[in-house]
Amino acid sequence: MRIDVVSIFPEYLEPLNISLVGKARARGQLDVHVHDLRGWTHDVHRTVDDSPYGGGPGMVMKPEPWGEALDAVLGQGPEGEVPTLVVPTPSGRPFTQELAQELAGRPWLAFTPARYEGIDRRVIEEAATRMPVVEASIGDYVLAGGEVAVLVMVEAIARLLPGVLGNAESHRDDSFAPGAMADLLEGPVYTKPAEWRGRTVPDILLSGNHGRIARWRREQAFARTLANRADLVARWRHADFDKKDREA
Ligand SMILES: CN1CCC[C@H](Cn2ccc3ccc(-c4n[nH]c(N)c4C#N)cc32)C1
């Protein structure tokens, strides 16, 4: 997979050089290119924003630099191919595990994290005439820009690519992924020592009975989901729990 990111803060994307994404890049599983939007400005001040038409607070990102940046990105990719443009925005569709799975199936993603009050709408409209566009939000809160959202989305997508997660880290039991743990939050995890500050590990986890351990983990995940995400539990019916138990 190729990933392009255009930002006025390219240094914000440095975390894409480390850990899971950094290792995937080093192994050639991901080809990531970060671009500085100001490289497509032509004035001495390298201007990327201006006041909003119609008035209102803040500034809006000018269309010209974005248009030239997207032209350049398209020109650098595989001949005859276009990326899926992913636009982080609080007004986008929720970025969910399902959307991460969908985007993980694309060969080329281009992210356009904005700042200020966002990008002139005409940029997105013009881009949509030549590539798929996905406007997505990572959550119901307002950030100061889209770079953090790109880090979240890229990590969530990268870990789903074949070979990126080792077997030991399989995303088979991911929350929200299809299968027995779908719509379930992760339950508690434990490691050595068996006793720490007077607190012990649940006996079931030391039993070696893998069937019962799996069932206990699902029960714990269900209880945690009930406590913290009742909205997810609404998708369940009791029968499903037993069915998922059989599927596991
Ligand atoms: C007061 N204004 C309102 C509009 C947005 C302005 C800041 N901003 C500019 C670009 C931009 C991109 C993403 C996000 C963002 N916020 N929350 C999320 N889940 C996001 C995502 N993905 C925020 C952003 C602040």
Short mmCIF file of C-alpha atoms and ligand atoms in Angstrom, two decimals:
data_model
loop_
_atom_site.label_atom_id
_atom_site.label_comp_id
_atom_site.label_asym_id
_atom_site.label_seq_id
_atom_site.Cartn_x
_atom_site.Cartn_y
_atom_site.Cartn_z
CA MET A 1 0.00 0.00 0.00
CA ARG A 2 1.09 3.54 -0.83
CA ILE A 3 0.13 6.34 1.55
CA ASP A 4 0.57 10.04 0.83
CA VAL A 5 0.00 12.74 3.44
CA VAL A 6 -0.06 16.46 2.64
CA SER A 7 0.19 18.79 5.65
CA ILE A 8 1.51 22.20 6.71
CA PHE A 9 3.02 20.37 9.68
CA PRO A 10 4.90 17.42 8.10
CA GLU A 11 6.85 17.01 11.33
CA TYR A 12 3.54 16.08 12.99
CA LEU A 13 3.68 12.85 10.96
CA GLU A 14 7.09 11.81 12.35
CA PRO A 15 5.42 9.03 14.42
CA LEU A 16 4.85 7.25 11.11
CA ASN A 17 8.57 6.50 11.18
CA ILE A 18 8.43 4.42 14.36
CA SER A 19 6.79 1.32 15.88
CA LEU A 20 4.25 -0.69 13.89
CA VAL A 21 3.99 1.69 10.91
CA GLY A 22 7.72 2.40 10.89
CA LYS A 23 8.51 -1.33 10.88
CA ALA A 24 5.98 -1.95 8.08
CA ARG A 25 7.70 0.78 6.05
CA ALA A 26 11.13 -0.72 6.71
CA ARG A 27 9.82 -4.12 5.54
CA GLY A 28 8.42 -2.57 2.39
CA GLN A 29 4.81 -3.36 3.36
CA LEU A 30 3.95 0.34 3.37
CA ASP A 31 5.25 3.12 1.13
CA VAL A 32 4.60 6.40 2.96
CA HIS A 33 5.27 9.87 1.51
CA VAL A 34 4.74 12.99 3.61
CA HIS A 35 4.56 16.31 1.75
CA ASP A 36 4.68 19.92 2.99
CA LEU A 37 1.71 21.80 1.53
CA ARG A 38 3.78 25.01 1.53
CA GLY A 39 5.86 23.44 -1.23
CA TRP A 40 2.98 24.39 -3.51
CA THR A 41 2.78 28.05 -2.51
CA HIS A 42 4.35 30.74 -4.67
CA ASP A 43 4.45 33.86 -2.52
CA VAL A 44 7.19 35.01 -0.22
CA HIS A 45 5.05 34.30 2.84
CA ARG A 46 4.13 30.80 1.60
CA THR A 47 0.46 31.62 2.26
CA VAL A 48 -1.98 28.73 2.70
CA ASP A 49 -4.99 30.47 4.27
CA ASP A 50 -7.29 33.43 3.85
CA SER A 51 -10.39 34.94 5.46
CA PRO A 52 -13.69 33.08 4.91
CA TYR A 53 -16.21 34.32 2.32
CA GLY A 54 -19.39 35.24 4.17
CA GLY A 55 -17.42 36.23 7.26
CA GLY A 56 -17.12 34.21 10.46
CA PRO A 57 -14.30 33.20 12.77
CA GLY A 58 -10.93 31.87 11.77
CA MET A 59 -9.32 31.35 8.39
CA VAL A 60 -9.94 28.92 5.52
CA MET A 61 -7.25 27.00 3.65
CA LYS A 62 -6.84 28.35 0.12
CA PRO A 63 -7.70 25.99 -2.77
CA GLU A 64 -4.69 26.70 -5.00
CA PRO A 65 -1.95 25.00 -2.94
CA TRP A 66 -4.16 21.95 -2.28
CA GLY A 67 -5.06 21.65 -5.94
CA GLU A 68 -1.42 21.76 -7.01
CA ALA A 69 -0.42 19.37 -4.22
CA LEU A 70 -3.03 16.79 -5.27
CA ASP A 71 -1.97 17.17 -8.91
CA ALA A 72 1.62 16.41 -7.87
CA VAL A 73 0.65 13.46 -5.66
CA LEU A 74 -1.40 11.91 -8.46
CA GLY A 75 1.57 12.37 -10.78
CA GLN A 76 3.90 10.50 -8.40
CA GLY A 77 1.76 7.40 -8.00
CA PRO A 78 1.44 4.30 -10.18
CA GLU A 79 0.64 5.10 -13.83
CA GLY A 80 -3.09 5.16 -14.52
CA GLU A 81 -4.02 4.73 -10.84
CA VAL A 82 -5.62 7.21 -8.46
CA PRO A 83 -5.63 7.19 -4.65
CA THR A 84 -8.62 7.20 -2.37
CA LEU A 85 -8.59 10.67 -0.86
CA VAL A 86 -9.18 10.52 2.90
CA VAL A 87 -10.17 13.86 4.40
CA PRO A 88 -10.16 14.04 8.20
CA THR A 89 -12.97 16.32 9.36
CA PRO A 90 -15.27 16.50 12.41
CA SER A 91 -18.16 16.49 9.96
CA GLY A 92 -17.11 13.24 8.30
CA ARG A 93 -18.50 9.73 8.57
CA PRO A 94 -17.31 7.91 11.71
CA PHE A 95 -13.92 6.26 11.29
CA THR A 96 -14.74 2.78 12.55
CA GLN A 97 -13.02 -0.60 12.43
CA GLU A 98 -15.28 -1.35 9.47
CA LEU A 99 -14.05 1.72 7.60
CA ALA A 100 -10.46 0.85 8.54
CA GLN A 101 -11.02 -2.60 7.03
CA GLU A 102 -12.49 -1.02 3.88
CA LEU A 103 -9.55 1.37 3.46
CA ALA A 104 -7.02 -1.39 4.20
CA GLY A 105 -8.24 -3.01 0.99
CA ARG A 106 -7.27 -0.01 -1.15
CA PRO A 107 -3.84 0.06 -2.86
CA TRP A 108 -3.28 3.83 -2.43
CA LEU A 109 -4.52 6.35 0.12
CA ALA A 110 -3.90 10.10 0.15
CA PHE A 111 -4.64 11.98 3.38
CA THR A 112 -5.25 15.74 3.50
CA PRO A 113 -5.19 16.84 7.14
CA ALA A 114 -6.23 20.47 7.24
CA ARG A 115 -5.84 23.23 9.80
CA TYR A 116 -7.66 26.52 10.51
CA GLU A 117 -11.39 26.09 9.74
CA GLY A 118 -10.78 23.54 7.04
CA ILE A 119 -10.15 23.43 3.29
CA ASP A 120 -12.07 25.45 0.67
CA ARG A 121 -14.94 23.10 -0.29
CA ARG A 122 -14.10 23.35 -3.98
CA VAL A 123 -10.92 21.31 -3.40
CA ILE A 124 -12.92 18.31 -2.19
CA GLU A 125 -15.52 18.74 -4.93
CA GLU A 126 -12.85 18.96 -7.65
CA ALA A 127 -10.96 15.99 -6.23
CA ALA A 128 -14.14 13.91 -6.25
CA THR A 129 -14.29 14.28 -10.03
CA ARG A 130 -11.06 12.30 -10.37
CA MET A 131 -10.72 9.99 -7.34
CA PRO A 132 -12.82 8.39 -4.58
CA VAL A 133 -13.17 10.71 -1.58
CA VAL A 134 -13.86 9.62 2.00
CA GLU A 135 -14.48 12.32 4.60
CA ALA A 136 -14.04 10.73 8.01
CA SER A 137 -14.05 11.71 11.67
CA ILE A 138 -12.16 9.89 14.43
CA GLY A 139 -14.59 10.95 17.15
CA ASP A 140 -17.14 13.34 18.55
CA TYR A 141 -14.78 16.05 19.76
CA VAL A 142 -13.06 18.91 17.95
CA LEU A 143 -9.31 18.91 17.33
CA ALA A 144 -7.23 21.83 16.06
CA GLY A 145 -6.36 19.99 12.85
CA GLY A 146 -6.38 16.69 11.04
CA GLU A 147 -2.83 15.39 11.59
CA VAL A 148 -3.67 13.48 14.79
CA ALA A 149 -6.57 11.87 12.93
CA VAL A 150 -4.18 10.75 10.18
CA LEU A 151 -1.93 9.07 12.75
CA VAL A 152 -4.95 7.26 14.19
CA MET A 153 -6.31 6.18 10.83
CA VAL A 154 -2.97 5.06 9.39
CA GLU A 155 -2.19 2.92 12.43
CA ALA A 156 -5.67 1.36 12.48
CA ILE A 157 -5.38 0.60 8.74
CA ALA A 158 -1.74 -0.54 8.72
CA ARG A 159 -2.27 -3.16 11.44
CA LEU A 160 -4.89 -4.80 9.21
CA LEU A 161 -2.52 -5.24 6.26
CA PRO A 162 -1.33 -8.82 5.68
CA GLY A 163 1.89 -9.58 7.54
CA VAL A 164 2.07 -6.33 9.47
CA LEU A 165 0.87 -7.86 12.72
CA GLY A 166 2.74 -11.02 13.66
CA ASN A 167 0.63 -14.10 14.47
CA ALA A 168 1.10 -13.42 18.17
CA GLU A 169 -0.54 -10.03 17.70
CA SER A 170 -3.36 -11.32 15.46
CA HIS A 171 -6.26 -8.93 15.15
CA ARG A 172 -8.61 -11.95 15.13
CA ASP A 173 -9.94 -10.92 18.54
CA ASP A 174 -10.09 -7.21 17.85
CA SER A 175 -13.00 -5.33 19.26
CA PHE A 176 -15.40 -4.37 16.50
CA ALA A 177 -13.90 -6.85 14.02
CA PRO A 178 -16.17 -9.57 12.57
CA GLY A 179 -16.30 -12.82 14.49
CA ALA A 180 -16.86 -13.98 18.04
CA MET A 181 -15.54 -10.75 19.59
CA ALA A 182 -17.40 -8.40 17.26
CA ASP A 183 -18.99 -5.44 19.08
CA LEU A 184 -17.18 -6.40 22.26
CA LEU A 185 -14.62 -4.32 24.10
CA GLU A 186 -11.41 -5.99 25.20
CA GLY A 187 -11.53 -7.62 28.62
CA PRO A 188 -8.82 -7.42 31.33
CA VAL A 189 -5.32 -8.78 30.67
CA TYR A 190 -2.71 -10.03 33.14
CA THR A 191 0.95 -11.09 33.14
CA LYS A 192 3.67 -12.06 35.64
CA PRO A 193 4.07 -11.79 38.57
CA ALA A 194 1.17 -13.97 39.79
CA GLU A 195 0.85 -11.68 42.82
CA TRP A 196 1.54 -7.94 42.80
CA ARG A 197 0.92 -5.63 45.78
CA GLY A 198 -1.37 -8.25 47.27
CA ARG A 199 -3.40 -8.61 44.07
CA THR A 200 -3.55 -12.01 42.36
CA VAL A 201 -4.43 -13.17 38.84
CA PRO A 202 -7.90 -14.76 38.33
CA ASP A 203 -7.50 -18.52 38.92
CA ILE A 204 -9.20 -19.38 35.64
CA LEU A 205 -6.27 -17.89 33.73
CA LEU A 206 -3.88 -20.26 35.51
CA SER A 207 -6.10 -23.30 34.91
CA GLY A 208 -4.82 -24.27 31.47
CA ASN A 209 -8.42 -24.96 30.43
CA HIS A 210 -8.43 -22.97 27.18
CA GLY A 211 -12.12 -23.47 26.48
CA ARG A 212 -13.11 -22.11 29.87
CA ILE A 213 -10.54 -19.33 29.62
CA ALA A 214 -11.98 -18.23 26.28
CA ARG A 215 -15.50 -18.26 27.71
CA TRP A 216 -14.38 -16.28 30.79
CA ARG A 217 -12.69 -13.71 28.55
CA ARG A 218 -15.87 -13.27 26.53
CA GLU A 219 -17.90 -12.90 29.70
CA GLN A 220 -15.45 -10.26 30.96
CA ALA A 221 -15.55 -8.48 27.62
CA PHE A 222 -19.34 -8.55 27.67
CA ALA A 223 -19.45 -7.13 31.21
CA ARG A 224 -17.00 -4.39 30.24
CA THR A 225 -19.00 -3.60 27.14
CA LEU A 226 -22.22 -3.49 29.17
CA ALA A 227 -20.61 -1.08 31.62
CA ASN A 228 -18.93 1.21 29.11
CA ARG A 229 -20.71 0.82 25.77
CA ALA A 230 -24.34 -0.11 26.32
CA ASP A 231 -24.96 1.13 22.77
CA LEU A 232 -22.94 -1.82 21.45
CA VAL A 233 -24.79 -4.29 23.65
CA ALA A 234 -28.03 -3.12 22.06
CA ARG A 235 -26.82 -4.91 18.93
CA TRP A 236 -26.74 -8.14 20.87
CA ARG A 237 -29.42 -10.56 21.82
CA HIS A 238 -28.80 -13.28 24.38
CA ALA A 239 -28.98 -15.92 21.67
CA ASP A 240 -26.10 -14.16 19.88
CA PHE A 241 -23.88 -14.56 22.91
CA ASP A 242 -24.31 -18.33 22.84
CA LYS A 243 -23.94 -18.34 19.04
CA LYS A 244 -20.69 -16.33 19.28
CA ASP A 245 -19.60 -18.76 21.96
CA ARG A 246 -20.10 -21.62 19.52
CA GLU A 247 -18.30 -19.70 16.75
CA ALA A 248 -15.24 -19.02 18.86
C1 LIG B 1 -13.72 25.15 15.21
N1 LIG B 1 -13.27 24.47 13.99
C2 LIG B 1 -14.32 23.57 13.54
C3 LIG B 1 -13.95 22.86 12.30
C4 LIG B 1 -12.61 22.12 12.49
C5 LIG B 1 -11.52 23.05 12.97
C6 LIG B 1 -10.23 22.33 13.26
N2 LIG B 1 -9.84 21.43 12.17
C7 LIG B 1 -9.28 21.86 11.01
C8 LIG B 1 -9.07 20.75 10.20
C9 LIG B 1 -9.50 19.61 10.92
C10 LIG B 1 -9.55 18.25 10.61
C11 LIG B 1 -10.09 17.35 11.54
C12 LIG B 1 -10.58 17.83 12.76
C13 LIG B 1 -11.24 16.91 13.71
N3 LIG B 1 -11.74 17.34 14.87
N4 LIG B 1 -12.33 16.30 15.50
C14 LIG B 1 -12.23 15.19 14.76
N5 LIG B 1 -12.73 13.97 15.08
C15 LIG B 1 -11.53 15.55 13.61
C16 LIG B 1 -11.21 14.58 12.61
N6 LIG B 1 -10.98 13.73 11.86
C17 LIG B 1 -10.53 19.20 13.07
C18 LIG B 1 -9.98 20.08 12.15
C19 LIG B 1 -11.99 23.75 14.21
#
